[in-house]
Amino acid sequence: MTVSFEEAQRHIQEYLRVDVSINTIRAETQRIGDLQAEREKQWQAASQDLPNLQQREREAVVRPKRLYGSLDGAFVPLEEGWKEEKTVCWYEAGQRYGSAELRAVNLNYYTSLEEASVFGELVWATGLHHRVDQAAELVFVCDAATWIWKIIEHYFPYAVQIVDWYHACQRLHAVSETLAEQERAPWLGAHQSRPVGRRGSRSHPNTSRDVQQASLF
């Protein structure tokens, strides 16, 4: 989602009852962006510093129980044309606003216009900043884009990997085509009511291999 400076000005006036000029919004956006870029640069340097990583591990006393990550990409309009903006979000699951249901809480977003390999370094650095590597369990919930899972496999091979329900359902028919014709309908019926795991269902001996061949992940 992109918001123009003009639209941001309207939102500020509507919700905060404060009049702020477009030039001020533009200048503050640039200033905060520069500060964040500098922080991320420092985190990336620390994430490649082996003595720092070893000391960090030795000093870890209380470790997070479970943390979550999600990666995604979306094309955004730039002066030079459209380009894919890649985003990682680190978060926890908890209750909020008095609700008993678990929701994503303490969300932290980081974005980049770089290629996937460079973006992976940002994912690693921001992940270390939020101590995801020290969590007892790390869970990724993402879509089925190949570049996403390559980053996760490279930096966090021990993590639980979940394809979100919406994108998993889009690929079930393609996976079912790898089965014998008489097996397709029962398989679809069973799996449309529950997601297929990262390593495939054990209900059919060929599913794990065929999922990979069908490019579900």
mmCIF file of C-alpha atoms in Angstrom:
data_model
loop_
_atom_site.group_PDB
_atom_site.id
_atom_site.type_symbol
_atom_site.label_atom_id
_atom_site.label_comp_id
_atom_site.label_asym_id
_atom_site.label_seq_id
_atom_site.Cartn_x
_atom_site.Cartn_y
_atom_site.Cartn_z
ATOM 1 C CA MET A 1 0.000 0.000 0.000
ATOM 2 C CA THR A 2 1.384 3.406 -0.967
ATOM 3 C CA VAL A 3 0.192 6.737 0.364
ATOM 4 C CA SER A 4 0.998 10.024 -1.362
ATOM 5 C CA PHE A 5 2.154 13.010 0.652
ATOM 6 C CA GLU A 6 -1.145 14.702 -0.169
ATOM 7 C CA GLU A 7 -3.118 11.758 1.162
ATOM 8 C CA ALA A 8 -0.929 11.610 4.274
ATOM 9 C CA GLN A 9 -1.658 15.282 4.847
ATOM 10 C CA ARG A 10 -5.408 14.583 4.706
ATOM 11 C CA HIS A 11 -5.101 11.667 7.132
ATOM 12 C CA ILE A 12 -3.131 13.740 9.642
ATOM 13 C CA GLN A 13 -5.678 16.526 9.508
ATOM 14 C CA GLU A 14 -8.622 14.137 9.745
ATOM 15 C CA TYR A 15 -7.377 11.950 12.595
ATOM 16 C CA LEU A 16 -5.083 14.294 14.538
ATOM 17 C CA ARG A 17 -6.712 17.637 13.716
ATOM 18 C CA VAL A 18 -3.301 19.066 12.904
ATOM 19 C CA ASP A 19 -2.373 20.930 9.730
ATOM 20 C CA VAL A 20 1.019 19.866 8.389
ATOM 21 C CA SER A 21 2.447 21.022 5.080
ATOM 22 C CA ILE A 22 3.303 18.543 2.361
ATOM 23 C CA ASN A 23 6.926 19.730 2.391
ATOM 24 C CA THR A 24 7.174 18.988 6.122
ATOM 25 C CA ILE A 25 5.747 15.504 5.614
ATOM 26 C CA ARG A 26 8.187 14.883 2.773
ATOM 27 C CA ALA A 27 11.163 16.107 4.820
ATOM 28 C CA GLU A 28 10.211 14.034 7.880
ATOM 29 C CA THR A 29 9.650 10.959 5.745
ATOM 30 C CA GLN A 30 13.137 11.344 4.267
ATOM 31 C CA ARG A 31 14.702 11.995 7.684
ATOM 32 C CA ILE A 32 13.100 8.974 9.335
ATOM 33 C CA GLY A 33 13.926 6.826 6.313
ATOM 34 C CA ASP A 34 17.589 7.847 6.514
ATOM 35 C CA LEU A 35 17.693 7.019 10.230
ATOM 36 C CA GLN A 36 16.165 3.607 9.621
ATOM 37 C CA ALA A 37 18.575 2.892 6.762
ATOM 38 C CA GLU A 38 21.504 3.690 9.070
ATOM 39 C CA ARG A 39 20.141 1.385 11.781
ATOM 40 C CA GLU A 40 19.711 -1.440 9.301
ATOM 41 C CA LYS A 41 23.254 -0.887 8.012
ATOM 42 C CA GLN A 42 24.580 -1.283 11.567
ATOM 43 C CA TRP A 43 22.483 -4.415 12.128
ATOM 44 C CA GLN A 44 23.792 -5.941 8.904
ATOM 45 C CA ALA A 45 27.388 -5.279 9.927
ATOM 46 C CA ALA A 46 26.752 -6.868 13.335
ATOM 47 C CA SER A 47 25.080 -9.876 11.710
ATOM 48 C CA GLN A 48 28.318 -10.661 9.826
ATOM 49 C CA ASP A 49 30.614 -10.139 12.840
ATOM 50 C CA LEU A 50 31.482 -13.639 14.094
ATOM 51 C CA PRO A 51 32.948 -12.590 17.502
ATOM 52 C CA ASN A 52 29.849 -10.474 18.108
ATOM 53 C CA LEU A 53 27.570 -13.389 17.223
ATOM 54 C CA GLN A 54 29.477 -15.746 19.526
ATOM 55 C CA GLN A 55 29.313 -13.300 22.430
ATOM 56 C CA ARG A 56 25.632 -12.709 21.762
ATOM 57 C CA GLU A 57 24.964 -16.436 21.975
ATOM 58 C CA ARG A 58 26.909 -16.805 25.216
ATOM 59 C CA GLU A 59 25.006 -13.956 26.849
ATOM 60 C CA ALA A 60 21.558 -15.223 25.888
ATOM 61 C CA VAL A 61 19.785 -16.135 29.142
ATOM 62 C CA VAL A 62 16.059 -15.850 28.483
ATOM 63 C CA ARG A 63 15.122 -17.047 25.010
ATOM 64 C CA PRO A 64 11.841 -16.331 23.194
ATOM 65 C CA LYS A 65 9.492 -19.323 23.097
ATOM 66 C CA ARG A 66 7.984 -18.782 19.658
ATOM 67 C CA LEU A 67 8.403 -16.046 17.054
ATOM 68 C CA TYR A 68 6.958 -15.621 13.576
ATOM 69 C CA GLY A 69 8.129 -14.243 10.257
ATOM 70 C CA SER A 70 6.393 -13.471 6.970
ATOM 71 C CA LEU A 71 7.953 -12.414 3.667
ATOM 72 C CA ASP A 72 6.177 -11.006 0.642
ATOM 73 C CA GLY A 73 6.708 -8.961 -2.486
ATOM 74 C CA ALA A 74 4.606 -6.365 -4.286
ATOM 75 C CA PHE A 75 5.275 -4.174 -7.299
ATOM 76 C CA VAL A 76 5.344 -0.444 -6.589
ATOM 77 C CA PRO A 77 5.512 2.534 -8.990
ATOM 78 C CA LEU A 78 8.802 4.445 -9.016
ATOM 79 C CA GLU A 79 10.070 7.287 -11.175
ATOM 80 C CA GLU A 80 12.008 4.791 -13.297
ATOM 81 C CA GLY A 81 9.059 2.398 -13.543
ATOM 82 C CA TRP A 82 7.586 -0.484 -11.570
ATOM 83 C CA LYS A 83 9.816 -2.505 -9.265
ATOM 84 C CA GLU A 84 9.217 -5.270 -6.737
ATOM 85 C CA GLU A 85 9.336 -4.152 -3.130
ATOM 86 C CA LYS A 86 10.205 -7.016 -0.787
ATOM 87 C CA THR A 87 9.046 -6.985 2.825
ATOM 88 C CA VAL A 88 9.750 -9.052 5.927
ATOM 89 C CA CYS A 89 7.623 -8.831 9.047
ATOM 90 C CA TRP A 90 8.697 -10.237 12.426
ATOM 91 C CA TYR A 91 5.986 -10.703 15.022
ATOM 92 C CA GLU A 92 4.547 -12.685 17.911
ATOM 93 C CA ALA A 93 1.135 -14.256 18.525
ATOM 94 C CA GLY A 94 -0.915 -12.947 21.411
ATOM 95 C CA GLN A 95 -4.234 -11.572 22.567
ATOM 96 C CA ARG A 96 -5.142 -7.951 22.039
ATOM 97 C CA TYR A 97 -8.029 -5.605 22.714
ATOM 98 C CA GLY A 98 -9.482 -8.032 25.236
ATOM 99 C CA SER A 99 -10.076 -10.726 22.603
ATOM 100 C CA ALA A 100 -9.491 -14.380 23.451
ATOM 101 C CA GLU A 101 -8.337 -15.095 19.879
ATOM 102 C CA LEU A 102 -4.650 -15.134 19.047
ATOM 103 C CA ARG A 103 -3.563 -12.355 16.729
ATOM 104 C CA ALA A 104 -0.279 -11.090 15.341
ATOM 105 C CA VAL A 105 1.188 -8.600 17.833
ATOM 106 C CA ASN A 106 4.398 -6.581 18.109
ATOM 107 C CA LEU A 107 4.747 -6.430 14.331
ATOM 108 C CA ASN A 108 7.977 -5.021 12.862
ATOM 109 C CA TYR A 109 8.242 -4.408 9.103
ATOM 110 C CA TYR A 110 11.366 -3.978 6.958
ATOM 111 C CA THR A 111 11.393 -3.394 3.209
ATOM 112 C CA SER A 112 13.871 -3.298 0.356
ATOM 113 C CA LEU A 113 13.933 -2.784 -3.410
ATOM 114 C CA GLU A 114 17.033 -4.973 -3.795
ATOM 115 C CA GLU A 115 17.197 -8.375 -5.435
ATOM 116 C CA ALA A 116 16.257 -11.422 -3.357
ATOM 117 C CA SER A 117 19.865 -12.358 -2.532
ATOM 118 C CA VAL A 118 20.590 -8.903 -1.094
ATOM 119 C CA PHE A 119 17.206 -8.748 0.612
ATOM 120 C CA GLY A 120 18.085 -12.037 2.317
ATOM 121 C CA GLU A 121 20.921 -10.267 4.140
ATOM 122 C CA LEU A 122 18.403 -7.747 5.496
ATOM 123 C CA VAL A 123 16.096 -10.578 6.569
ATOM 124 C CA TRP A 124 18.976 -12.199 8.452
ATOM 125 C CA ALA A 125 20.116 -8.952 10.088
ATOM 126 C CA THR A 126 16.664 -7.817 11.206
ATOM 127 C CA GLY A 127 15.900 -11.338 12.378
ATOM 128 C CA LEU A 128 18.954 -11.295 14.639
ATOM 129 C CA HIS A 129 17.903 -7.897 15.946
ATOM 130 C CA HIS A 130 14.580 -9.423 17.022
ATOM 131 C CA ARG A 131 16.315 -12.586 18.343
ATOM 132 C CA VAL A 132 14.441 -14.955 16.053
ATOM 133 C CA ASP A 133 17.514 -17.182 15.855
ATOM 134 C CA GLN A 134 17.335 -17.691 19.635
ATOM 135 C CA ALA A 135 13.652 -18.606 19.728
ATOM 136 C CA ALA A 136 12.734 -22.128 20.805
ATOM 137 C CA GLU A 137 10.472 -22.226 17.748
ATOM 138 C CA LEU A 138 10.514 -20.016 14.657
ATOM 139 C CA VAL A 139 7.535 -20.164 12.290
ATOM 140 C CA PHE A 140 7.276 -18.653 8.808
ATOM 141 C CA VAL A 141 3.880 -18.087 7.187
ATOM 142 C CA CYS A 142 4.291 -16.986 3.564
ATOM 143 C CA ASP A 143 2.979 -17.473 0.056
ATOM 144 C CA ALA A 144 4.442 -19.959 -2.414
ATOM 145 C CA ALA A 145 7.057 -17.736 -4.095
ATOM 146 C CA THR A 146 10.262 -19.680 -4.684
ATOM 147 C CA TRP A 147 12.576 -16.795 -3.737
ATOM 148 C CA ILE A 148 10.944 -16.563 -0.298
ATOM 149 C CA TRP A 149 11.546 -20.189 0.632
ATOM 150 C CA LYS A 150 15.107 -20.079 -0.698
ATOM 151 C CA ILE A 151 15.884 -17.253 1.730
ATOM 152 C CA ILE A 152 14.268 -19.113 4.618
ATOM 153 C CA GLU A 153 16.030 -22.392 3.788
ATOM 154 C CA HIS A 154 19.377 -20.595 3.599
ATOM 155 C CA TYR A 155 19.200 -18.502 6.765
ATOM 156 C CA PHE A 156 16.697 -20.381 8.940
ATOM 157 C CA PRO A 157 16.719 -24.057 7.837
ATOM 158 C CA TYR A 158 15.365 -25.222 11.201
ATOM 159 C CA ALA A 159 12.223 -23.061 11.033
ATOM 160 C CA VAL A 160 8.675 -24.365 10.647
ATOM 161 C CA GLN A 161 7.487 -23.418 7.160
ATOM 162 C CA ILE A 162 3.797 -22.844 6.414
ATOM 163 C CA VAL A 163 2.269 -21.761 3.118
ATOM 164 C CA ASP A 164 -0.653 -19.497 3.929
ATOM 165 C CA TRP A 165 -4.068 -21.073 3.377
ATOM 166 C CA TYR A 166 -5.123 -18.790 0.517
ATOM 167 C CA HIS A 167 -2.062 -19.512 -1.631
ATOM 168 C CA ALA A 168 -1.969 -23.202 -0.714
ATOM 169 C CA CYS A 169 -5.542 -23.648 -1.954
ATOM 170 C CA GLN A 170 -4.603 -22.044 -5.277
ATOM 171 C CA ARG A 171 -2.059 -24.807 -5.920
ATOM 172 C CA LEU A 172 -3.944 -27.874 -4.723
ATOM 173 C CA HIS A 173 -5.405 -28.663 -8.139
ATOM 174 C CA ALA A 174 -1.932 -28.565 -9.712
ATOM 175 C CA VAL A 175 -0.650 -30.990 -7.076
ATOM 176 C CA SER A 176 -3.650 -33.301 -7.529
ATOM 177 C CA GLU A 177 -2.740 -33.696 -11.219
ATOM 178 C CA THR A 178 0.303 -35.722 -10.147
ATOM 179 C CA LEU A 179 -1.960 -38.412 -8.654
ATOM 180 C CA ALA A 180 -3.902 -41.150 -10.393
ATOM 181 C CA GLU A 181 -7.255 -39.908 -11.708
ATOM 182 C CA GLN A 182 -9.325 -41.896 -9.208
ATOM 183 C CA GLU A 183 -7.283 -40.480 -6.314
ATOM 184 C CA ARG A 184 -7.628 -36.798 -7.213
ATOM 185 C CA ALA A 185 -11.116 -35.996 -5.929
ATOM 186 C CA PRO A 186 -10.651 -37.694 -2.520
ATOM 187 C CA TRP A 187 -7.251 -36.049 -2.102
ATOM 188 C CA LEU A 188 -8.636 -32.601 -2.940
ATOM 189 C CA GLY A 189 -11.574 -33.081 -0.599
ATOM 190 C CA ALA A 190 -9.267 -34.003 2.260
ATOM 191 C CA HIS A 191 -6.762 -31.209 1.706
ATOM 192 C CA GLN A 192 -9.132 -28.345 0.941
ATOM 193 C CA SER A 193 -10.191 -28.516 4.584
ATOM 194 C CA ARG A 194 -6.624 -28.426 5.928
ATOM 195 C CA PRO A 195 -3.359 -26.990 4.573
ATOM 196 C CA VAL A 196 -0.637 -29.155 3.051
ATOM 197 C CA GLY A 197 2.491 -29.103 5.215
ATOM 198 C CA ARG A 198 5.865 -27.919 3.971
ATOM 199 C CA ARG A 199 7.073 -31.455 3.463
ATOM 200 C CA GLY A 200 3.849 -32.750 1.990
ATOM 201 C CA SER A 201 1.121 -35.019 3.276
ATOM 202 C CA ARG A 202 2.018 -38.526 4.396
ATOM 203 C CA SER A 203 -1.318 -39.865 3.162
ATOM 204 C CA HIS A 204 0.199 -40.650 -0.231
ATOM 205 C CA PRO A 205 3.728 -41.992 -0.749
ATOM 206 C CA ASN A 206 4.444 -39.737 -3.736
ATOM 207 C CA THR A 207 2.985 -36.496 -2.415
ATOM 208 C CA SER A 208 6.181 -35.008 -0.979
ATOM 209 C CA ARG A 209 8.125 -35.546 -4.214
ATOM 210 C CA ASP A 210 5.231 -34.504 -6.444
ATOM 211 C CA VAL A 211 4.631 -31.313 -4.482
ATOM 212 C CA GLN A 212 8.174 -30.247 -5.302
ATOM 213 C CA GLN A 213 7.754 -31.165 -8.978
ATOM 214 C CA ALA A 214 4.512 -29.196 -9.194
ATOM 215 C CA SER A 215 6.316 -26.107 -7.816
ATOM 216 C CA LEU A 216 3.936 -25.666 -4.907
ATOM 217 C CA PHE A 217 6.875 -24.390 -2.858
#
